[in-house]
Coordinates of C-alpha atoms in Angstrom, one line a residue:
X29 CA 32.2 8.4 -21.4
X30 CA 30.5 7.8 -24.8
X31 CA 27.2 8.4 -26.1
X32 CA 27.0 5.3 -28.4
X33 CA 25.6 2.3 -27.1
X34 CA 25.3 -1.2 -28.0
X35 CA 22.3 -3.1 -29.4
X36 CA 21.4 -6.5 -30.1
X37 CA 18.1 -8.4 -31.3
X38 CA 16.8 -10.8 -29.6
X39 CA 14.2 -13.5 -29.8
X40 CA 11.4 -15.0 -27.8
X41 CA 13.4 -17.9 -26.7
X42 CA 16.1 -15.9 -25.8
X43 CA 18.7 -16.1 -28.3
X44 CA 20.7 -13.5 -29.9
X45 CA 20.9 -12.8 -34.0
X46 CA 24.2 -13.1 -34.7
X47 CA 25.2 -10.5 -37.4
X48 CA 28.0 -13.0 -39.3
X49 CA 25.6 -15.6 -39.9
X50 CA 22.2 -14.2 -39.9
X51 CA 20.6 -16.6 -37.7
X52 CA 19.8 -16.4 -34.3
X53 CA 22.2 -18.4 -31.6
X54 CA 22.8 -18.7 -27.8
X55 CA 25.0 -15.8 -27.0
X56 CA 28.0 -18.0 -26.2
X57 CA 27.6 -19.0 -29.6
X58 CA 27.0 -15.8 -31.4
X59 CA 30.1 -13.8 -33.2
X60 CA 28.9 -10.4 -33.8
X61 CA 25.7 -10.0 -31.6
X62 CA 26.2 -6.4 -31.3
X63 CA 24.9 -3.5 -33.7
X64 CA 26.4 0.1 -33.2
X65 CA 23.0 1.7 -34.8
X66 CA 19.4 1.2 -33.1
X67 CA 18.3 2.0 -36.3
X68 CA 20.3 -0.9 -37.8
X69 CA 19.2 -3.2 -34.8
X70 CA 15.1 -2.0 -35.7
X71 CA 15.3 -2.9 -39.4
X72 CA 16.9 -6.2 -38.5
X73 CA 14.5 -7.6 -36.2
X74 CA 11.7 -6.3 -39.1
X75 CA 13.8 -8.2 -41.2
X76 CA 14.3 -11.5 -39.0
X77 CA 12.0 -11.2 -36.4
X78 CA 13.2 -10.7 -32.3
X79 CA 13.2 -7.4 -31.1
X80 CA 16.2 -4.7 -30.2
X81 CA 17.5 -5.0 -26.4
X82 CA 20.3 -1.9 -25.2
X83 CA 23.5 -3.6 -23.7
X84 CA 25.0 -1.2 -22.2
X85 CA 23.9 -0.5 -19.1
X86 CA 22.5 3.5 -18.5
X87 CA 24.1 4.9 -15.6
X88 CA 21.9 5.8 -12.5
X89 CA 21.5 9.8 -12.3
X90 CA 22.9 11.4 -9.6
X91 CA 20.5 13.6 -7.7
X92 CA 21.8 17.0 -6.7
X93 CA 20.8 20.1 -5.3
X94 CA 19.6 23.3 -7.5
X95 CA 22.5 25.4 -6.8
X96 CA 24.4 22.7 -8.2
X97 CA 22.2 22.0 -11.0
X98 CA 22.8 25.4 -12.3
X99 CA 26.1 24.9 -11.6
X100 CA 26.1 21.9 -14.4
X101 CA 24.1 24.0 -16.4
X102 CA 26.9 26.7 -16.8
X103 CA 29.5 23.7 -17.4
X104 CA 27.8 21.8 -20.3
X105 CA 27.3 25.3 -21.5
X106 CA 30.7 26.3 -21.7
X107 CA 32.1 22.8 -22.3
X108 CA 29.8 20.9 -23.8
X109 CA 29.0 17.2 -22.7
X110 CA 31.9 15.1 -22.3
X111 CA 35.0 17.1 -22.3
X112 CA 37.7 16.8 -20.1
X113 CA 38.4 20.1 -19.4
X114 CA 35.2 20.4 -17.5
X115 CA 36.5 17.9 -15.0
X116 CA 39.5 19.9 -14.2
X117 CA 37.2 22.8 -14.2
X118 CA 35.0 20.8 -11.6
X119 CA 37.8 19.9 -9.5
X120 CA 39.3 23.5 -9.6
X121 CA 36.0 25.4 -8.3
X122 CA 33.9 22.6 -6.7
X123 CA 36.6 21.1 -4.2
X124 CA 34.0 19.5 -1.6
X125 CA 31.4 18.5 -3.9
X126 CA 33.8 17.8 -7.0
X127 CA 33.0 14.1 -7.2
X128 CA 29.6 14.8 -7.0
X129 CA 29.7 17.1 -9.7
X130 CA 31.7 15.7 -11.9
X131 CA 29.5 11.7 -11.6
X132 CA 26.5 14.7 -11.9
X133 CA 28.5 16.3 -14.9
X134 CA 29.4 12.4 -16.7
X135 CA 26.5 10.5 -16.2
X136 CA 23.4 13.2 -16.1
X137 CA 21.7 14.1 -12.7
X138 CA 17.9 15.1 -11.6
X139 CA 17.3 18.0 -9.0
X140 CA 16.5 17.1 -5.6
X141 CA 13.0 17.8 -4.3
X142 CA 12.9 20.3 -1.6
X143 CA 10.6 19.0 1.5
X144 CA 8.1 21.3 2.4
X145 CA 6.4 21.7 5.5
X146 CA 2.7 22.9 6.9
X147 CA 3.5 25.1 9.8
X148 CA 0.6 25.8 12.3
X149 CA 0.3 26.4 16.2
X150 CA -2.6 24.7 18.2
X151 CA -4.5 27.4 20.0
X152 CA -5.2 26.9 23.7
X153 CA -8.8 28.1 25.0
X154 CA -12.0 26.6 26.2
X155 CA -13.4 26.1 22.7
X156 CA -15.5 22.5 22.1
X157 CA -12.8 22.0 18.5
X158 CA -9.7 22.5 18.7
X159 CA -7.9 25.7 17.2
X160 CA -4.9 26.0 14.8
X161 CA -3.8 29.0 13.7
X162 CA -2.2 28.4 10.1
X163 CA 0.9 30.0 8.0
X164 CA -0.1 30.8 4.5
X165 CA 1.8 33.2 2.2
X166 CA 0.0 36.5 1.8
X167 CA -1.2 37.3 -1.0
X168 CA -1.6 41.3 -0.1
X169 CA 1.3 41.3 1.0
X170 CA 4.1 39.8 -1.0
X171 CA 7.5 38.3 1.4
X172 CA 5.0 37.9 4.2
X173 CA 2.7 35.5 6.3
X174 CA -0.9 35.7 7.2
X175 CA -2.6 33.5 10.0
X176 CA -5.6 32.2 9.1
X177 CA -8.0 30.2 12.5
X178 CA -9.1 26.9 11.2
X179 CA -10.2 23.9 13.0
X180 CA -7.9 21.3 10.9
X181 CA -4.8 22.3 9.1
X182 CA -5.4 22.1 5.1
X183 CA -3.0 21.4 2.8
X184 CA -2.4 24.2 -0.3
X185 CA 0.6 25.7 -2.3
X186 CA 0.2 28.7 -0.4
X187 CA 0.5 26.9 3.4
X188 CA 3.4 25.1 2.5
X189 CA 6.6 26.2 3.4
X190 CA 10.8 24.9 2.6
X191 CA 13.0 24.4 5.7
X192 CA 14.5 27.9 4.2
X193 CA 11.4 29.8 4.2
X194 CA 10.5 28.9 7.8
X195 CA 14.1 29.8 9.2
X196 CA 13.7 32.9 6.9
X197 CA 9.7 34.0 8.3
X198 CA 11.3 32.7 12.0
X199 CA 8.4 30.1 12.2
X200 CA 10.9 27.6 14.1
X201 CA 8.9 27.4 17.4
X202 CA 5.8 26.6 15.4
X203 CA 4.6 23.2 14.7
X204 CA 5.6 21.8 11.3
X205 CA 3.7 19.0 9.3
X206 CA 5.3 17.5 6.1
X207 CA 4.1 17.4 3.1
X208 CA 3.8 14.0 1.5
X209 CA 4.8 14.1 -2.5
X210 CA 2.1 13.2 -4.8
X211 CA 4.7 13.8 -7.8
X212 CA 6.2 10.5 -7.3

């Protein structure tokens, strides 16, 4: 797949300039609405009036995990964008996820978001509030967890946890709240 892409200039009512006969017609009409060069297309419509619309359509990214993304990384590295070779490369050492990677590898991709969780246990007792006893990271402690008594679970970097790190801290039995993302 290329990098060039196609331009045209277009008008408020909707018509194209056509390049041949420097005027602006219906597109049915028009000869050579395209311009190669968004440069060419910008100086045009400063020339003529309209403005510069991209054709061709941008593919959608795909979104892939980050194992794969540095995956991708090493292969536009080694092979640059575009070149076949990488494909066979893909197909070679990514069997399962070579379509995947190569769409990933042709048309761009964005990481996927991990979902992260707020783990807590309610605490039974005769107390008048109720009592959770939330997960945060340590901070003393590096690689472990402290639980902290609060009456309502709060929300910070350090309480929230990936699927990974609560099968990894053995949190499963625990009560887990997801995080809504704010980033989107």
């Amino acid at each position: 797949m290329s990098e060039e892409k196609l331009y045209a200039v277009k008008n408020d009512e909707g018509k194209y300039f056509d390049c041949e006969y420097a005027e602006f017609l219906s597109l049915s009409d028009a000869h050579g609405p395209t311009i190669v060069s968004e440069d060419n297309a910008k100086d045009i419509a400063c020339d003529y009036g309209g403005h510069v619309v991209m054709l061709v359509e941008v593919p959608e990214k795909v979104v892939i995990s980050k194992t794969n993304a540095l995956r991708q990384g090493w292969l536009v590295a080694r092979y640059g964008r575009y070149n076949p070779d990488a494909v066979s490369d893909i197909l070679a050492r990514y069997k399962d996820e070579a379509w995947d990677m190569i769409e990933a590898y042709v048309n761009g991709y964005t990481v996927a978001k991990e979902k992260k969780y707020l783990v807590y246990k309610e605490l039974d007792g005769k107390q008048k509030n109720k009592l959770f006893a939330q997960a945060y990271r340590s901070s003393i402690f590096p690689g472990t967890i402290s639980w902290i008594l609060t009456n309502e679970v709060k929300n910070g970097s350090w309480a929230q946890f990936t699927e990974a790190e609560i099968e990894q801290y053995g949190l499963q039995d625990c009560e887990k709240e997801e995080v809504a993302d704010d980033d989107e």
